[in-house]
């Protein structure tokens, strides 16, 4: 089997390799140089399969690194994204193993990062954050540890404090209904929501609820 042409793909970093006059596979320039892929070179069918497999592994690794550069992800999230991008399972599993080895993929670190950033930007209950972590494939014990430091009373107060400006001027009944509903949607229990509503009401009115 003879390489008859190697053509650069427009607007892509890949080369299309023609074998015996027909398009056979696409590989990166680095791999082409490493394996001496050029017109006139002969390859066996097994060597072509090996080239395709190596290109798949490299492509999956590059895609994984780009996805992680955008934001941290759990292992399941990254696996699912690579599947959607069309990579096959063998290349994906090699990629995940390599990223774990490099320290770029770590569910415990992801869980801590997710919990901290979510509590800063959009405080929610410990239960809700735990559910969100589990839905992203984080193991039960890892999620447990990540959310252990969430204090629902303080998280509810921080969440509610950001809504107070839009609730000023309301009577207590409407204030309680609106703010209480908001807090329960964030996963806080009825008791936590009630105490937080009363705390906020007292702050903006300098008087107890009633």
JSON list of C-alpha atoms in Angstrom, two decimals:
[
{"chain": "A", "resi": 1, "resn": "UNK", "atom": "CA", "xyz": [0.00, 0.00, 0.00]},
{"chain": "A", "resi": 2, "resn": "UNK", "atom": "CA", "xyz": [1.65, 3.20, -1.20]},
{"chain": "A", "resi": 3, "resn": "UNK", "atom": "CA", "xyz": [1.14, 6.79, -0.08]},
{"chain": "A", "resi": 4, "resn": "UNK", "atom": "CA", "xyz": [0.28, 8.66, -3.27]},
{"chain": "A", "resi": 5, "resn": "UNK", "atom": "CA", "xyz": [-0.41, 12.09, -1.78]},
{"chain": "A", "resi": 6, "resn": "UNK", "atom": "CA", "xyz": [-0.45, 14.02, 1.49]},
{"chain": "A", "resi": 7, "resn": "UNK", "atom": "CA", "xyz": [-2.76, 17.04, 1.34]},
{"chain": "A", "resi": 8, "resn": "UNK", "atom": "CA", "xyz": [-3.28, 19.73, 3.96]},
{"chain": "A", "resi": 9, "resn": "UNK", "atom": "CA", "xyz": [-6.90, 20.11, 5.01]},
{"chain": "A", "resi": 10, "resn": "UNK", "atom": "CA", "xyz": [-8.18, 23.71, 4.59]},
{"chain": "A", "resi": 11, "resn": "UNK", "atom": "CA", "xyz": [-8.54, 25.55, 7.91]},
{"chain": "A", "resi": 12, "resn": "UNK", "atom": "CA", "xyz": [-7.55, 22.44, 9.85]},
{"chain": "A", "resi": 13, "resn": "UNK", "atom": "CA", "xyz": [-4.32, 21.23, 11.40]},
{"chain": "A", "resi": 14, "resn": "UNK", "atom": "CA", "xyz": [-4.62, 17.86, 9.74]},
{"chain": "A", "resi": 15, "resn": "UNK", "atom": "CA", "xyz": [-3.17, 16.22, 6.66]},
{"chain": "A", "resi": 16, "resn": "UNK", "atom": "CA", "xyz": [-5.22, 13.93, 4.46]},
{"chain": "A", "resi": 17, "resn": "UNK", "atom": "CA", "xyz": [-3.29, 10.87, 3.42]},
{"chain": "A", "resi": 18, "resn": "UNK", "atom": "CA", "xyz": [-4.11, 9.17, 0.14]},
{"chain": "A", "resi": 19, "resn": "UNK", "atom": "CA", "xyz": [-3.25, 5.50, -0.25]},
{"chain": "A", "resi": 20, "resn": "UNK", "atom": "CA", "xyz": [-3.17, 4.07, -3.77]},
{"chain": "A", "resi": 21, "resn": "UNK", "atom": "CA", "xyz": [-4.99, 7.16, -5.01]},
{"chain": "A", "resi": 22, "resn": "UNK", "atom": "CA", "xyz": [-7.81, 7.13, -2.44]},
{"chain": "A", "resi": 23, "resn": "UNK", "atom": "CA", "xyz": [-8.27, 9.15, 0.75]},
{"chain": "A", "resi": 24, "resn": "UNK", "atom": "CA", "xyz": [-7.40, 6.80, 3.59]},
{"chain": "A", "resi": 25, "resn": "UNK", "atom": "CA", "xyz": [-6.97, 8.76, 6.82]},
{"chain": "A", "resi": 26, "resn": "UNK", "atom": "CA", "xyz": [-6.26, 12.13, 8.41]},
{"chain": "A", "resi": 27, "resn": "UNK", "atom": "CA", "xyz": [-3.34, 12.71, 10.75]},
{"chain": "A", "resi": 28, "resn": "UNK", "atom": "CA", "xyz": [-1.60, 15.65, 12.39]},
{"chain": "A", "resi": 29, "resn": "UNK", "atom": "CA", "xyz": [1.59, 17.11, 10.97]},
{"chain": "A", "resi": 30, "resn": "UNK", "atom": "CA", "xyz": [3.69, 16.05, 13.94]},
{"chain": "A", "resi": 31, "resn": "UNK", "atom": "CA", "xyz": [2.61, 12.46, 13.60]},
{"chain": "A", "resi": 32, "resn": "UNK", "atom": "CA", "xyz": [3.24, 12.55, 9.85]},
{"chain": "A", "resi": 33, "resn": "UNK", "atom": "CA", "xyz": [6.79, 13.73, 10.47]},
{"chain": "A", "resi": 34, "resn": "UNK", "atom": "CA", "xyz": [7.40, 11.21, 13.24]},
{"chain": "A", "resi": 35, "resn": "UNK", "atom": "CA", "xyz": [6.20, 8.27, 11.13]},
{"chain": "A", "resi": 36, "resn": "UNK", "atom": "CA", "xyz": [7.66, 9.59, 7.86]},
{"chain": "A", "resi": 37, "resn": "UNK", "atom": "CA", "xyz": [4.33, 9.71, 6.07]},
{"chain": "A", "resi": 38, "resn": "UNK", "atom": "CA", "xyz": [5.11, 11.00, 2.56]},
{"chain": "A", "resi": 39, "resn": "UNK", "atom": "CA", "xyz": [4.32, 10.20, -1.06]},
{"chain": "A", "resi": 40, "resn": "UNK", "atom": "CA", "xyz": [6.06, 7.03, -2.17]},
{"chain": "A", "resi": 41, "resn": "UNK", "atom": "CA", "xyz": [6.22, 5.51, 1.31]},
{"chain": "A", "resi": 42, "resn": "UNK", "atom": "CA", "xyz": [4.67, 2.07, 1.71]},
{"chain": "A", "resi": 43, "resn": "UNK", "atom": "CA", "xyz": [2.59, 0.97, 4.69]},
{"chain": "A", "resi": 44, "resn": "UNK", "atom": "CA", "xyz": [0.96, -2.27, 5.67]},
{"chain": "A", "resi": 45, "resn": "UNK", "atom": "CA", "xyz": [-2.71, -2.36, 6.63]},
{"chain": "A", "resi": 46, "resn": "UNK", "atom": "CA", "xyz": [-1.69, -2.89, 10.26]},
{"chain": "A", "resi": 47, "resn": "UNK", "atom": "CA", "xyz": [0.59, 0.16, 10.19]},
{"chain": "A", "resi": 48, "resn": "UNK", "atom": "CA", "xyz": [-2.25, 2.29, 8.82]},
{"chain": "A", "resi": 49, "resn": "UNK", "atom": "CA", "xyz": [-4.54, 1.09, 11.60]},
{"chain": "A", "resi": 50, "resn": "UNK", "atom": "CA", "xyz": [-1.83, 1.96, 14.12]},
{"chain": "A", "resi": 51, "resn": "UNK", "atom": "CA", "xyz": [-1.50, 5.46, 12.63]},
{"chain": "A", "resi": 52, "resn": "UNK", "atom": "CA", "xyz": [-5.24, 6.01, 12.85]},
{"chain": "A", "resi": 53, "resn": "UNK", "atom": "CA", "xyz": [-5.32, 4.81, 16.47]},
{"chain": "A", "resi": 54, "resn": "UNK", "atom": "CA", "xyz": [-2.43, 7.07, 17.45]},
{"chain": "A", "resi": 55, "resn": "UNK", "atom": "CA", "xyz": [-4.07, 10.07, 15.78]},
{"chain": "A", "resi": 56, "resn": "UNK", "atom": "CA", "xyz": [-7.31, 9.32, 17.63]},
{"chain": "A", "resi": 57, "resn": "UNK", "atom": "CA", "xyz": [-5.47, 9.26, 20.96]},
{"chain": "A", "resi": 58, "resn": "UNK", "atom": "CA", "xyz": [-3.67, 12.51, 20.24]},
{"chain": "A", "resi": 59, "resn": "UNK", "atom": "CA", "xyz": [-6.84, 14.20, 19.04]},
{"chain": "A", "resi": 60, "resn": "UNK", "atom": "CA", "xyz": [-8.74, 13.12, 22.13]},
{"chain": "A", "resi": 61, "resn": "UNK", "atom": "CA", "xyz": [-5.96, 14.37, 24.41]},
{"chain": "A", "resi": 62, "resn": "UNK", "atom": "CA", "xyz": [-5.86, 17.75, 22.67]},
{"chain": "A", "resi": 63, "resn": "UNK", "atom": "CA", "xyz": [-9.64, 18.06, 22.89]},
{"chain": "A", "resi": 64, "resn": "UNK", "atom": "CA", "xyz": [-9.57, 17.09, 26.56]},
{"chain": "A", "resi": 65, "resn": "UNK", "atom": "CA", "xyz": [-6.95, 19.69, 27.38]},
{"chain": "A", "resi": 66, "resn": "UNK", "atom": "CA", "xyz": [-8.93, 22.38, 25.56]},
{"chain": "A", "resi": 67, "resn": "UNK", "atom": "CA", "xyz": [-12.08, 21.50, 27.47]},
{"chain": "A", "resi": 68, "resn": "UNK", "atom": "CA", "xyz": [-10.26, 21.58, 30.81]},
{"chain": "A", "resi": 69, "resn": "UNK", "atom": "CA", "xyz": [-8.63, 24.90, 29.92]},
{"chain": "A", "resi": 70, "resn": "UNK", "atom": "CA", "xyz": [-12.10, 26.38, 29.52]},
{"chain": "A", "resi": 71, "resn": "UNK", "atom": "CA", "xyz": [-13.23, 25.19, 32.97]},
{"chain": "A", "resi": 72, "resn": "UNK", "atom": "CA", "xyz": [-12.58, 22.31, 35.40]},
{"chain": "A", "resi": 73, "resn": "UNK", "atom": "CA", "xyz": [-14.73, 19.23, 34.79]},
{"chain": "A", "resi": 74, "resn": "UNK", "atom": "CA", "xyz": [-15.45, 15.95, 36.48]},
{"chain": "A", "resi": 75, "resn": "UNK", "atom": "CA", "xyz": [-14.24, 12.77, 34.85]},
{"chain": "A", "resi": 76, "resn": "UNK", "atom": "CA", "xyz": [-17.75, 11.86, 33.74]},
{"chain": "A", "resi": 77, "resn": "UNK", "atom": "CA", "xyz": [-18.36, 15.30, 32.26]},
{"chain": "A", "resi": 78, "resn": "UNK", "atom": "CA", "xyz": [-15.15, 15.12, 30.26]},
{"chain": "A", "resi": 79, "resn": "UNK", "atom": "CA", "xyz": [-15.86, 11.59, 29.08]},
{"chain": "A", "resi": 80, "resn": "UNK", "atom": "CA", "xyz": [-19.34, 12.59, 27.93]},
{"chain": "A", "resi": 81, "resn": "UNK", "atom": "CA", "xyz": [-18.02, 15.63, 26.06]},
{"chain": "A", "resi": 82, "resn": "UNK", "atom": "CA", "xyz": [-15.40, 13.57, 24.25]},
{"chain": "A", "resi": 83, "resn": "UNK", "atom": "CA", "xyz": [-18.03, 11.02, 23.28]},
{"chain": "A", "resi": 84, "resn": "UNK", "atom": "CA", "xyz": [-20.17, 13.83, 21.83]},
{"chain": "A", "resi": 85, "resn": "UNK", "atom": "CA", "xyz": [-17.17, 15.04, 19.88]},
{"chain": "A", "resi": 86, "resn": "UNK", "atom": "CA", "xyz": [-17.03, 11.66, 18.17]},
{"chain": "A", "resi": 87, "resn": "UNK", "atom": "CA", "xyz": [-14.03, 10.06, 19.84]},
{"chain": "A", "resi": 88, "resn": "UNK", "atom": "CA", "xyz": [-14.17, 6.32, 20.47]},
{"chain": "A", "resi": 89, "resn": "UNK", "atom": "CA", "xyz": [-14.00, 4.71, 23.88]},
{"chain": "A", "resi": 90, "resn": "UNK", "atom": "CA", "xyz": [-10.43, 3.33, 23.66]},
{"chain": "A", "resi": 91, "resn": "UNK", "atom": "CA", "xyz": [-8.98, 6.76, 22.79]},
{"chain": "A", "resi": 92, "resn": "UNK", "atom": "CA", "xyz": [-11.12, 8.41, 25.48]},
{"chain": "A", "resi": 93, "resn": "UNK", "atom": "CA", "xyz": [-10.02, 6.03, 28.22]},
{"chain": "A", "resi": 94, "resn": "UNK", "atom": "CA", "xyz": [-6.34, 6.50, 27.31]},
{"chain": "A", "resi": 95, "resn": "UNK", "atom": "CA", "xyz": [-6.90, 10.27, 27.40]},
{"chain": "A", "resi": 96, "resn": "UNK", "atom": "CA", "xyz": [-8.59, 10.21, 30.81]},
{"chain": "A", "resi": 97, "resn": "UNK", "atom": "CA", "xyz": [-5.80, 8.07, 32.24]},
{"chain": "A", "resi": 98, "resn": "UNK", "atom": "CA", "xyz": [-3.17, 10.46, 30.88]},
{"chain": "A", "resi": 99, "resn": "UNK", "atom": "CA", "xyz": [-4.98, 13.52, 32.23]},
{"chain": "A", "resi": 100, "resn": "UNK", "atom": "CA", "xyz": [-5.26, 11.90, 35.66]},
{"chain": "A", "resi": 101, "resn": "UNK", "atom": "CA", "xyz": [-1.56, 11.12, 35.52]},
{"chain": "A", "resi": 102, "resn": "UNK", "atom": "CA", "xyz": [-0.76, 14.75, 34.65]},
{"chain": "A", "resi": 103, "resn": "UNK", "atom": "CA", "xyz": [-2.95, 15.99, 37.51]},
{"chain": "A", "resi": 104, "resn": "UNK", "atom": "CA", "xyz": [-5.43, 17.77, 35.24]},
{"chain": "A", "resi": 105, "resn": "UNK", "atom": "CA", "xyz": [-8.32, 15.45, 36.06]},
{"chain": "A", "resi": 106, "resn": "UNK", "atom": "CA", "xyz": [-9.19, 14.90, 39.71]},
{"chain": "A", "resi": 107, "resn": "UNK", "atom": "CA", "xyz": [-12.77, 14.53, 40.90]},
{"chain": "A", "resi": 108, "resn": "UNK", "atom": "CA", "xyz": [-11.93, 15.49, 44.49]},
{"chain": "A", "resi": 109, "resn": "UNK", "atom": "CA", "xyz": [-10.34, 18.76, 43.38]},
{"chain": "A", "resi": 110, "resn": "UNK", "atom": "CA", "xyz": [-13.18, 19.37, 40.94]},
{"chain": "A", "resi": 111, "resn": "UNK", "atom": "CA", "xyz": [-15.76, 18.83, 43.70]},
{"chain": "A", "resi": 112, "resn": "UNK", "atom": "CA", "xyz": [-14.03, 21.31, 45.99]},
{"chain": "A", "resi": 113, "resn": "UNK", "atom": "CA", "xyz": [-13.71, 23.86, 43.19]},
{"chain": "A", "resi": 114, "resn": "UNK", "atom": "CA", "xyz": [-17.34, 23.45, 42.15]},
{"chain": "A", "resi": 115, "resn": "UNK", "atom": "CA", "xyz": [-18.61, 23.77, 45.70]},
{"chain": "A", "resi": 116, "resn": "UNK", "atom": "CA", "xyz": [-16.55, 26.87, 46.46]},
{"chain": "A", "resi": 117, "resn": "UNK", "atom": "CA", "xyz": [-17.38, 28.70, 43.23]},
{"chain": "A", "resi": 118, "resn": "UNK", "atom": "CA", "xyz": [-21.07, 27.87, 43.41]},
{"chain": "A", "resi": 119, "resn": "UNK", "atom": "CA", "xyz": [-21.30, 29.01, 47.03]},
{"chain": "A", "resi": 120, "resn": "UNK", "atom": "CA", "xyz": [-19.60, 32.26, 46.07]},
{"chain": "A", "resi": 121, "resn": "UNK", "atom": "CA", "xyz": [-21.63, 33.00, 42.97]},
{"chain": "A", "resi": 122, "resn": "UNK", "atom": "CA", "xyz": [-24.97, 31.35, 43.70]},
{"chain": "A", "resi": 123, "resn": "UNK", "atom": "CA", "xyz": [-25.29, 30.02, 47.29]},
{"chain": "A", "resi": 124, "resn": "UNK", "atom": "CA", "xyz": [-27.43, 26.91, 47.61]},
{"chain": "A", "resi": 125, "resn": "UNK", "atom": "CA", "xyz": [-28.12, 24.32, 50.24]},
{"chain": "A", "resi": 126, "resn": "UNK", "atom": "CA", "xyz": [-25.71, 21.54, 51.08]},
{"chain": "A", "resi": 127, "resn": "UNK", "atom": "CA", "xyz": [-28.23, 19.02, 49.79]},
{"chain": "A", "resi": 128, "resn": "UNK", "atom": "CA", "xyz": [-28.63, 20.70, 46.41]},
{"chain": "A", "resi": 129, "resn": "UNK", "atom": "CA", "xyz": [-24.89, 21.06, 45.83]},
{"chain": "A", "resi": 130, "resn": "UNK", "atom": "CA", "xyz": [-24.43, 17.41, 46.77]},
{"chain": "A", "resi": 131, "resn": "UNK", "atom": "CA", "xyz": [-27.08, 16.40, 44.23]},
{"chain": "A", "resi": 132, "resn": "UNK", "atom": "CA", "xyz": [-25.40, 18.52, 41.55]},
{"chain": "A", "resi": 133, "resn": "UNK", "atom": "CA", "xyz": [-22.02, 16.93, 42.21]},
{"chain": "A", "resi": 134, "resn": "UNK", "atom": "CA", "xyz": [-23.49, 13.43, 42.04]},
{"chain": "A", "resi": 135, "resn": "UNK", "atom": "CA", "xyz": [-25.22, 14.30, 38.76]},
{"chain": "A", "resi": 136, "resn": "UNK", "atom": "CA", "xyz": [-21.76, 15.17, 37.37]},
{"chain": "A", "resi": 137, "resn": "UNK", "atom": "CA", "xyz": [-20.46, 11.73, 38.25]},
{"chain": "A", "resi": 138, "resn": "UNK", "atom": "CA", "xyz": [-18.67, 12.59, 41.48]},
{"chain": "A", "resi": 139, "resn": "UNK", "atom": "CA", "xyz": [-18.57, 9.62, 43.87]},
{"chain": "A", "resi": 140, "resn": "UNK", "atom": "CA", "xyz": [-20.75, 9.69, 46.97]},
{"chain": "A", "resi": 141, "resn": "UNK", "atom": "CA", "xyz": [-17.91, 9.94, 49.48]},
{"chain": "A", "resi": 142, "resn": "UNK", "atom": "CA", "xyz": [-16.12, 12.61, 47.44]},
{"chain": "A", "resi": 143, "resn": "UNK", "atom": "CA", "xyz": [-19.31, 14.70, 47.23]},
{"chain": "A", "resi": 144, "resn": "UNK", "atom": "CA", "xyz": [-19.89, 14.20, 50.97]},
{"chain": "A", "resi": 145, "resn": "UNK", "atom": "CA", "xyz": [-16.47, 15.61, 51.77]},
{"chain": "A", "resi": 146, "resn": "UNK", "atom": "CA", "xyz": [-16.78, 18.53, 49.36]},
{"chain": "A", "resi": 147, "resn": "UNK", "atom": "CA", "xyz": [-20.05, 19.83, 50.81]},
{"chain": "A", "resi": 148, "resn": "UNK", "atom": "CA", "xyz": [-19.22, 19.11, 54.44]},
{"chain": "A", "resi": 149, "resn": "UNK", "atom": "CA", "xyz": [-18.25, 22.72, 55.08]},
{"chain": "A", "resi": 150, "resn": "UNK", "atom": "CA", "xyz": [-21.47, 24.26, 53.80]},
{"chain": "A", "resi": 151, "resn": "UNK", "atom": "CA", "xyz": [-23.44, 25.93, 56.58]},
{"chain": "A", "resi": 152, "resn": "UNK", "atom": "CA", "xyz": [-27.01, 26.17, 55.32]},
{"chain": "A", "resi": 153, "resn": "UNK", "atom": "CA", "xyz": [-27.88, 29.03, 57.67]},
{"chain": "A", "resi": 154, "resn": "UNK", "atom": "CA", "xyz": [-25.05, 31.20, 56.38]},
{"chain": "A", "resi": 155, "resn": "UNK", "atom": "CA", "xyz": [-25.49, 30.13, 52.77]},
{"chain": "A", "resi": 156, "resn": "UNK", "atom": "CA", "xyz": [-29.19, 31.00, 52.93]},
{"chain": "A", "resi": 157, "resn": "UNK", "atom": "CA", "xyz": [-28.40, 34.39, 54.45]},
{"chain": "A", "resi": 158, "resn": "UNK", "atom": "CA", "xyz": [-25.83, 35.17, 51.75]},
{"chain": "A", "resi": 159, "resn": "UNK", "atom": "CA", "xyz": [-28.27, 34.14, 49.04]},
{"chain": "A", "resi": 160, "resn": "UNK", "atom": "CA", "xyz": [-31.09, 36.19, 50.56]},
{"chain": "A", "resi": 161, "resn": "UNK", "atom": "CA", "xyz": [-28.93, 39.28, 51.12]},
{"chain": "A", "resi": 162, "resn": "UNK", "atom": "CA", "xyz": [-28.52, 39.68, 47.38]},
{"chain": "A", "resi": 163, "resn": "UNK", "atom": "CA", "xyz": [-32.28, 39.92, 46.92]},
{"chain": "A", "resi": 164, "resn": "UNK", "atom": "CA", "xyz": [-33.08, 42.45, 49.61]},
{"chain": "A", "resi": 165, "resn": "UNK", "atom": "CA", "xyz": [-32.81, 45.56, 47.45]},
{"chain": "A", "resi": 166, "resn": "UNK", "atom": "CA", "xyz": [-35.66, 44.33, 45.25]},
{"chain": "A", "resi": 167, "resn": "UNK", "atom": "CA", "xyz": [-37.77, 43.39, 48.28]},
{"chain": "A", "resi": 168, "resn": "UNK", "atom": "CA", "xyz": [-37.65, 46.66, 50.18]},
{"chain": "A", "resi": 169, "resn": "UNK", "atom": "CA", "xyz": [-41.01, 48.34, 50.63]},
{"chain": "A", "resi": 170, "resn": "UNK", "atom": "CA", "xyz": [-42.98, 45.10, 50.68]},
{"chain": "A", "resi": 171, "resn": "UNK", "atom": "CA", "xyz": [-45.23, 44.26, 53.60]},
{"chain": "A", "resi": 172, "resn": "UNK", "atom": "CA", "xyz": [-44.12, 41.33, 55.73]},
{"chain": "A", "resi": 173, "resn": "UNK", "atom": "CA", "xyz": [-46.50, 38.83, 54.13]},
{"chain": "A", "resi": 174, "resn": "UNK", "atom": "CA", "xyz": [-45.30, 39.47, 50.58]},
{"chain": "A", "resi": 175, "resn": "UNK", "atom": "CA", "xyz": [-41.69, 39.77, 51.76]},
{"chain": "A", "resi": 176, "resn": "UNK", "atom": "CA", "xyz": [-41.92, 36.36, 53.44]},
{"chain": "A", "resi": 177, "resn": "UNK", "atom": "CA", "xyz": [-43.61, 34.71, 50.46]},
{"chain": "A", "resi": 178, "resn": "UNK", "atom": "CA", "xyz": [-41.16, 36.00, 47.86]},
{"chain": "A", "resi": 179, "resn": "UNK", "atom": "CA", "xyz": [-37.96, 35.54, 49.80]},
{"chain": "A", "resi": 180, "resn": "UNK", "atom": "CA", "xyz": [-39.09, 32.26, 51.32]},
{"chain": "A", "resi": 181, "resn": "UNK", "atom": "CA", "xyz": [-39.98, 30.83, 47.90]},
{"chain": "A", "resi": 182, "resn": "UNK", "atom": "CA", "xyz": [-36.62, 31.92, 46.54]},
{"chain": "A", "resi": 183, "resn": "UNK", "atom": "CA", "xyz": [-34.76, 30.17, 49.36]},
{"chain": "A", "resi": 184, "resn": "UNK", "atom": "CA", "xyz": [-36.72, 26.94, 49.08]},
{"chain": "A", "resi": 185, "resn": "UNK", "atom": "CA", "xyz": [-35.96, 26.88, 45.35]},
{"chain": "A", "resi": 186, "resn": "UNK", "atom": "CA", "xyz": [-32.29, 27.03, 46.34]},
{"chain": "A", "resi": 187, "resn": "UNK", "atom": "CA", "xyz": [-32.84, 23.86, 48.34]},
{"chain": "A", "resi": 188, "resn": "UNK", "atom": "CA", "xyz": [-33.01, 25.27, 51.86]},
{"chain": "A", "resi": 189, "resn": "UNK", "atom": "CA", "xyz": [-35.38, 23.68, 54.34]},
{"chain": "A", "resi": 190, "resn": "UNK", "atom": "CA", "xyz": [-38.54, 25.43, 55.49]},
{"chain": "A", "resi": 191, "resn": "UNK", "atom": "CA", "xyz": [-37.04, 26.14, 58.93]},
{"chain": "A", "resi": 192, "resn": "UNK", "atom": "CA", "xyz": [-33.83, 27.61, 57.50]},
{"chain": "A", "resi": 193, "resn": "UNK", "atom": "CA", "xyz": [-35.82, 29.72, 55.04]},
{"chain": "A", "resi": 194, "resn": "UNK", "atom": "CA", "xyz": [-38.13, 30.99, 57.77]},
{"chain": "A", "resi": 195, "resn": "UNK", "atom": "CA", "xyz": [-35.30, 31.98, 60.09]},
{"chain": "A", "resi": 196, "resn": "UNK", "atom": "CA", "xyz": [-33.47, 33.68, 57.23]},
{"chain": "A", "resi": 197, "resn": "UNK", "atom": "CA", "xyz": [-36.57, 35.62, 56.19]},
{"chain": "A", "resi": 198, "resn": "UNK", "atom": "CA", "xyz": [-37.08, 36.88, 59.72]},
{"chain": "A", "resi": 199, "resn": "UNK", "atom": "CA", "xyz": [-33.41, 37.79, 60.07]},
{"chain": "A", "resi": 200, "resn": "UNK", "atom": "CA", "xyz": [-33.47, 39.79, 56.85]},
{"chain": "A", "resi": 201, "resn": "UNK", "atom": "CA", "xyz": [-36.77, 41.44, 57.69]},
{"chain": "A", "resi": 202, "resn": "UNK", "atom": "CA", "xyz": [-35.41, 42.60, 61.03]},
{"chain": "A", "resi": 203, "resn": "UNK", "atom": "CA", "xyz": [-32.28, 44.00, 59.35]},
{"chain": "A", "resi": 204, "resn": "UNK", "atom": "CA", "xyz": [-34.09, 46.12, 56.79]},
{"chain": "A", "resi": 205, "resn": "UNK", "atom": "CA", "xyz": [-36.83, 47.27, 59.16]},
{"chain": "A", "resi": 206, "resn": "UNK", "atom": "CA", "xyz": [-34.90, 47.46, 62.43]},
{"chain": "A", "resi": 207, "resn": "UNK", "atom": "CA", "xyz": [-37.74, 45.54, 64.04]},
{"chain": "A", "resi": 208, "resn": "UNK", "atom": "CA", "xyz": [-38.86, 41.95, 64.49]},
{"chain": "A", "resi": 209, "resn": "UNK", "atom": "CA", "xyz": [-41.24, 40.30, 62.05]},
{"chain": "A", "resi": 210, "resn": "UNK", "atom": "CA", "xyz": [-44.94, 40.37, 62.73]}
]
